[in-house]
PDB file of C-alpha atoms in Angstrom:
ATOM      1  CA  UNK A1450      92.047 -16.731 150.140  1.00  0.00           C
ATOM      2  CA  UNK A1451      90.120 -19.788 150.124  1.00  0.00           C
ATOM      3  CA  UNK A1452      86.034 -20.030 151.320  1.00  0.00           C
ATOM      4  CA  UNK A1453      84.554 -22.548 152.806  1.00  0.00           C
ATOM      5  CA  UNK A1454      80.462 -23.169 152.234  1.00  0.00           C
ATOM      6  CA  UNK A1455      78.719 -22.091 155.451  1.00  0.00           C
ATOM      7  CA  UNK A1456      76.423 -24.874 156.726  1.00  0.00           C
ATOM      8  CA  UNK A1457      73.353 -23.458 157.549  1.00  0.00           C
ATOM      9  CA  UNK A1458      71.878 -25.294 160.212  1.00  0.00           C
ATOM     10  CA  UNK A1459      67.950 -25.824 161.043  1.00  0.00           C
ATOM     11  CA  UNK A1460      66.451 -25.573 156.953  1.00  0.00           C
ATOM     12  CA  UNK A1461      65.895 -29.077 156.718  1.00  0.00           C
ATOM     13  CA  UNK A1462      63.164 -31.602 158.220  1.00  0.00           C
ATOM     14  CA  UNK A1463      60.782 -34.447 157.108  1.00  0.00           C
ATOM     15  CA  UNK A1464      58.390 -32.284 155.209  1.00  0.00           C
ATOM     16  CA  UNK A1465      60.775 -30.477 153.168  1.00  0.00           C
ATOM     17  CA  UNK A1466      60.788 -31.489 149.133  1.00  0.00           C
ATOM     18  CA  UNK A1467      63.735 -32.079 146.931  1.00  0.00           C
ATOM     19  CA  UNK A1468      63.998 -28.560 145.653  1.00  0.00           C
ATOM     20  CA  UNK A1469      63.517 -27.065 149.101  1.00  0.00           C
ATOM     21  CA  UNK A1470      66.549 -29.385 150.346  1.00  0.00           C
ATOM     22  CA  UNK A1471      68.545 -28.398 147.192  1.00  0.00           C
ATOM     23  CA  UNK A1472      67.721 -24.601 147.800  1.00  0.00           C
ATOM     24  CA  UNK A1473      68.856 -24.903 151.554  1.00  0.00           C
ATOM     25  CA  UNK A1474      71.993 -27.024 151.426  1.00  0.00           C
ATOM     26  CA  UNK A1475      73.525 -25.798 148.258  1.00  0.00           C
ATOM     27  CA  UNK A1476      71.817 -22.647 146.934  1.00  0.00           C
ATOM     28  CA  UNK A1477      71.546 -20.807 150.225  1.00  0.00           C
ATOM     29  CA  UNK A1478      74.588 -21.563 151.644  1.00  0.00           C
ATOM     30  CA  UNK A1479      76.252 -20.058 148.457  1.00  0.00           C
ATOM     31  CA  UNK A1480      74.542 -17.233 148.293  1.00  0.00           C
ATOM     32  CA  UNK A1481      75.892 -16.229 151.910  1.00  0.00           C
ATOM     33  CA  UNK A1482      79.428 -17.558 150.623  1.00  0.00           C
ATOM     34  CA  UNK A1483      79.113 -14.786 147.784  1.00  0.00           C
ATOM     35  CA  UNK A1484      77.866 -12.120 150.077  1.00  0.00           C
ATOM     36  CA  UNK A1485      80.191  -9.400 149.764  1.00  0.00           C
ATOM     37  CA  UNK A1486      81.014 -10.339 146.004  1.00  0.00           C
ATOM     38  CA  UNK A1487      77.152  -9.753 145.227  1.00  0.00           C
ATOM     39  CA  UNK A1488      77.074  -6.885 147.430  1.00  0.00           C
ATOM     40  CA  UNK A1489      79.942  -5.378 145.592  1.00  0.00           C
ATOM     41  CA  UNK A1490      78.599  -5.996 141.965  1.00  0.00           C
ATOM     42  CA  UNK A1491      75.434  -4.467 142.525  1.00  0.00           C
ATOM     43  CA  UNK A1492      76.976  -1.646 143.621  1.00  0.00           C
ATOM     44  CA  UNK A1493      79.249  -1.815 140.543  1.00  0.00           C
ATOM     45  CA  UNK A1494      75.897  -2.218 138.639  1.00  0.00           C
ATOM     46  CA  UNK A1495      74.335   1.259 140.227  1.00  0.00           C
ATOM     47  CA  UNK A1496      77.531   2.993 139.590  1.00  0.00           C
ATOM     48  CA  UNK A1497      78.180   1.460 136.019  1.00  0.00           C
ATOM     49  CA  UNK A1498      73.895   2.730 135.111  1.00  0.00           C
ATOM     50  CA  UNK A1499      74.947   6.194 136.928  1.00  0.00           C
ATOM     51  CA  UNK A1500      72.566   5.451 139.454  1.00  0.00           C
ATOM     52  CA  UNK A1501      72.503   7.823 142.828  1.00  0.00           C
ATOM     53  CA  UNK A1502      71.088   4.519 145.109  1.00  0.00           C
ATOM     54  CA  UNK A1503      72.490   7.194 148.353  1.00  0.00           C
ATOM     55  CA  UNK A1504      69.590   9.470 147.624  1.00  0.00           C
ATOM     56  CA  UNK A1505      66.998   6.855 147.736  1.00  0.00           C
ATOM     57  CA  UNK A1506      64.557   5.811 150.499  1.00  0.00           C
ATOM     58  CA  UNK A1507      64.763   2.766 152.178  1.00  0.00           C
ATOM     59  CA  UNK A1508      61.463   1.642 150.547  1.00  0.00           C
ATOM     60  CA  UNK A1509      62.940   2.692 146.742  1.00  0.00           C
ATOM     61  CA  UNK A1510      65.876   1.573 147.580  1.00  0.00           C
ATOM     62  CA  UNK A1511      64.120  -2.129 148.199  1.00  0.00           C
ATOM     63  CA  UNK A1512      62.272  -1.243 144.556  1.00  0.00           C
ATOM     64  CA  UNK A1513      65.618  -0.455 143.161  1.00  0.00           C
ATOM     65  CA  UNK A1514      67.025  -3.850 143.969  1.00  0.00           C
ATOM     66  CA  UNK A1515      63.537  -5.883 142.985  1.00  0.00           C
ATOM     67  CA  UNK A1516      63.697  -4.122 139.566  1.00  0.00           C
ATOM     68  CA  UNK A1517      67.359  -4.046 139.296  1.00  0.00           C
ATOM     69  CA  UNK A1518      67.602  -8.314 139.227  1.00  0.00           C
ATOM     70  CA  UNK A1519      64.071  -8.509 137.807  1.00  0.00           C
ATOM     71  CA  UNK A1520      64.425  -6.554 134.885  1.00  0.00           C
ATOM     72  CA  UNK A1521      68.567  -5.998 133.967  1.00  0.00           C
ATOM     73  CA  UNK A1522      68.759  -9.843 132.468  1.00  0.00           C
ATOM     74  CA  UNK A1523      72.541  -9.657 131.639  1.00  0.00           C
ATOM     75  CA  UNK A1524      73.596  -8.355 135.592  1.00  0.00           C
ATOM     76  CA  UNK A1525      70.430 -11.524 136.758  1.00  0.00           C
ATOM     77  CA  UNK A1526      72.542 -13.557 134.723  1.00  0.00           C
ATOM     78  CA  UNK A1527      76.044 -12.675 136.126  1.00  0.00           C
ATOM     79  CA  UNK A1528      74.247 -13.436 139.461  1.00  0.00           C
ATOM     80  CA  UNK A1529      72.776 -16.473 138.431  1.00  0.00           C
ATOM     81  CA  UNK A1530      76.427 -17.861 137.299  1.00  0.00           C
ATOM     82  CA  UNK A1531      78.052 -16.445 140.325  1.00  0.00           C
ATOM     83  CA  UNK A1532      76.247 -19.153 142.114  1.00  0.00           C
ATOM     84  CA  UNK A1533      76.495 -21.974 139.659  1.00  0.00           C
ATOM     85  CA  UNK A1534      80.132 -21.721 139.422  1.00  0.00           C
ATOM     86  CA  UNK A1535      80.493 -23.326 142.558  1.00  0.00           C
ATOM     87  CA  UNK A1536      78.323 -26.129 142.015  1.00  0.00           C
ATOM     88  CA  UNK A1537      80.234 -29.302 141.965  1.00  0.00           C
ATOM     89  CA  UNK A1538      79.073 -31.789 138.829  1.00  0.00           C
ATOM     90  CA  UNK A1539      76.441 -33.211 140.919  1.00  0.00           C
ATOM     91  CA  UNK A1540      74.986 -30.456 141.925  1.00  0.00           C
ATOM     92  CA  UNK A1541      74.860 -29.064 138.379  1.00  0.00           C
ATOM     93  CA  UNK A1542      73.054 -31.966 137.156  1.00  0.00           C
ATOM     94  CA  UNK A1543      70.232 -31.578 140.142  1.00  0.00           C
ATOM     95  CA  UNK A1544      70.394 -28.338 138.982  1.00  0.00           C
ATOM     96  CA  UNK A1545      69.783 -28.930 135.180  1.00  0.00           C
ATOM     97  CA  UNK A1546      66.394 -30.639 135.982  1.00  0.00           C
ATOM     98  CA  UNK A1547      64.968 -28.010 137.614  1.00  0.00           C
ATOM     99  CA  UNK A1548      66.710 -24.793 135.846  1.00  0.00           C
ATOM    100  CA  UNK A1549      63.976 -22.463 135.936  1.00  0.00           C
ATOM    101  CA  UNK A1550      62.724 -23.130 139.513  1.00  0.00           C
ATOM    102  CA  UNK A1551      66.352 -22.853 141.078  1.00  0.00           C
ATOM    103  CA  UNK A1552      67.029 -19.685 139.119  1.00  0.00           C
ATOM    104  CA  UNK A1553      63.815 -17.645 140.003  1.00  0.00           C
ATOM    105  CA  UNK A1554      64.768 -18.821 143.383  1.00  0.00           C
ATOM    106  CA  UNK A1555      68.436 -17.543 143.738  1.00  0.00           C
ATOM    107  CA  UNK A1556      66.731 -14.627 141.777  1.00  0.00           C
ATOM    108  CA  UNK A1557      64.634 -14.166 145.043  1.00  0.00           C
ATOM    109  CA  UNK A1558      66.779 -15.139 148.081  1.00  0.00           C
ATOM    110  CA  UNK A1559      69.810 -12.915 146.184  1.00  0.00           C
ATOM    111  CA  UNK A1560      66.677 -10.154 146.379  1.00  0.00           C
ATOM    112  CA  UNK A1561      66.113 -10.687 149.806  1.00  0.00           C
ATOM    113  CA  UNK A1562      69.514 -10.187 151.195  1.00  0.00           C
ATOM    114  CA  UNK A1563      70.574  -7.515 149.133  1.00  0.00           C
ATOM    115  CA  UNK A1564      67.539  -5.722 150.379  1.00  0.00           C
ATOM    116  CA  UNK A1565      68.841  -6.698 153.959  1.00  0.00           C
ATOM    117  CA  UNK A1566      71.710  -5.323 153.301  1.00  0.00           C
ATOM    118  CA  UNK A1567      70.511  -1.734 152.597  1.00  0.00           C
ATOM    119  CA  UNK A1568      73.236   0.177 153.937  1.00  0.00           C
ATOM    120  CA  UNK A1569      74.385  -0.287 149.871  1.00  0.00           C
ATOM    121  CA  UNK A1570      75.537   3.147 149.501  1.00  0.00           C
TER     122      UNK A1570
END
């Protein structure tokens, strides 16, 4: 099975900055690539810590996540490469000069959509 980057149409216009155009043409578009592979590992993740996520509310269930990618630095950084491994060369290299920025970012958007996706179970 091959995949395909989605393009995500409508993220870019004249006031958007470098990073901003890197997030939303390379970042985000990976990120929904690797949907169910994220989706899956964090539940591996719950399961591996013996963590009952079912039994939460929706609102801990948001904390869960937050603290889960915020705090667990090896599974943040098996998220983290999960994205760069699809970056082609030049990608990487935009990527390089701006490490910290684009990695508290995928940190966030990865966030975001997991907590979207709450039916995690």
């Amino acid at each position: 099975m091959t995949k395909e980057r989605p393009e995500l149409k409508g993220l870019i216009n004249e006031r958007t900055t470098k990073i901003e155009h890197f997030q939303n043409t390379v970042i985000r578009p990976l990120i929904k690539m690797q949907n169910d592979l994220l989706i899956a590992m964090l539940q591996q993740n719950f399961i591996k810590r013996k963590v009952d996520f079912s039994i939460f509310s929706q609102e801990k269930k948001k904390e869960k996540i937050k603290s889960t990618l915020e705090k667990d630095l090896q599974f943040k950084n098996k998220v983290i490469g999960i994205i760069i491994g699809h970056f082609s060369m030049d990608e990487y290299l935009i990527y390089q000069q701006n490490e910290n920025e684009y990695n508290r970012r995928i940190k966030q958007i990865v966030i975001k959509r997991y907590q979207d996706s709450i039916s995690i179970s």
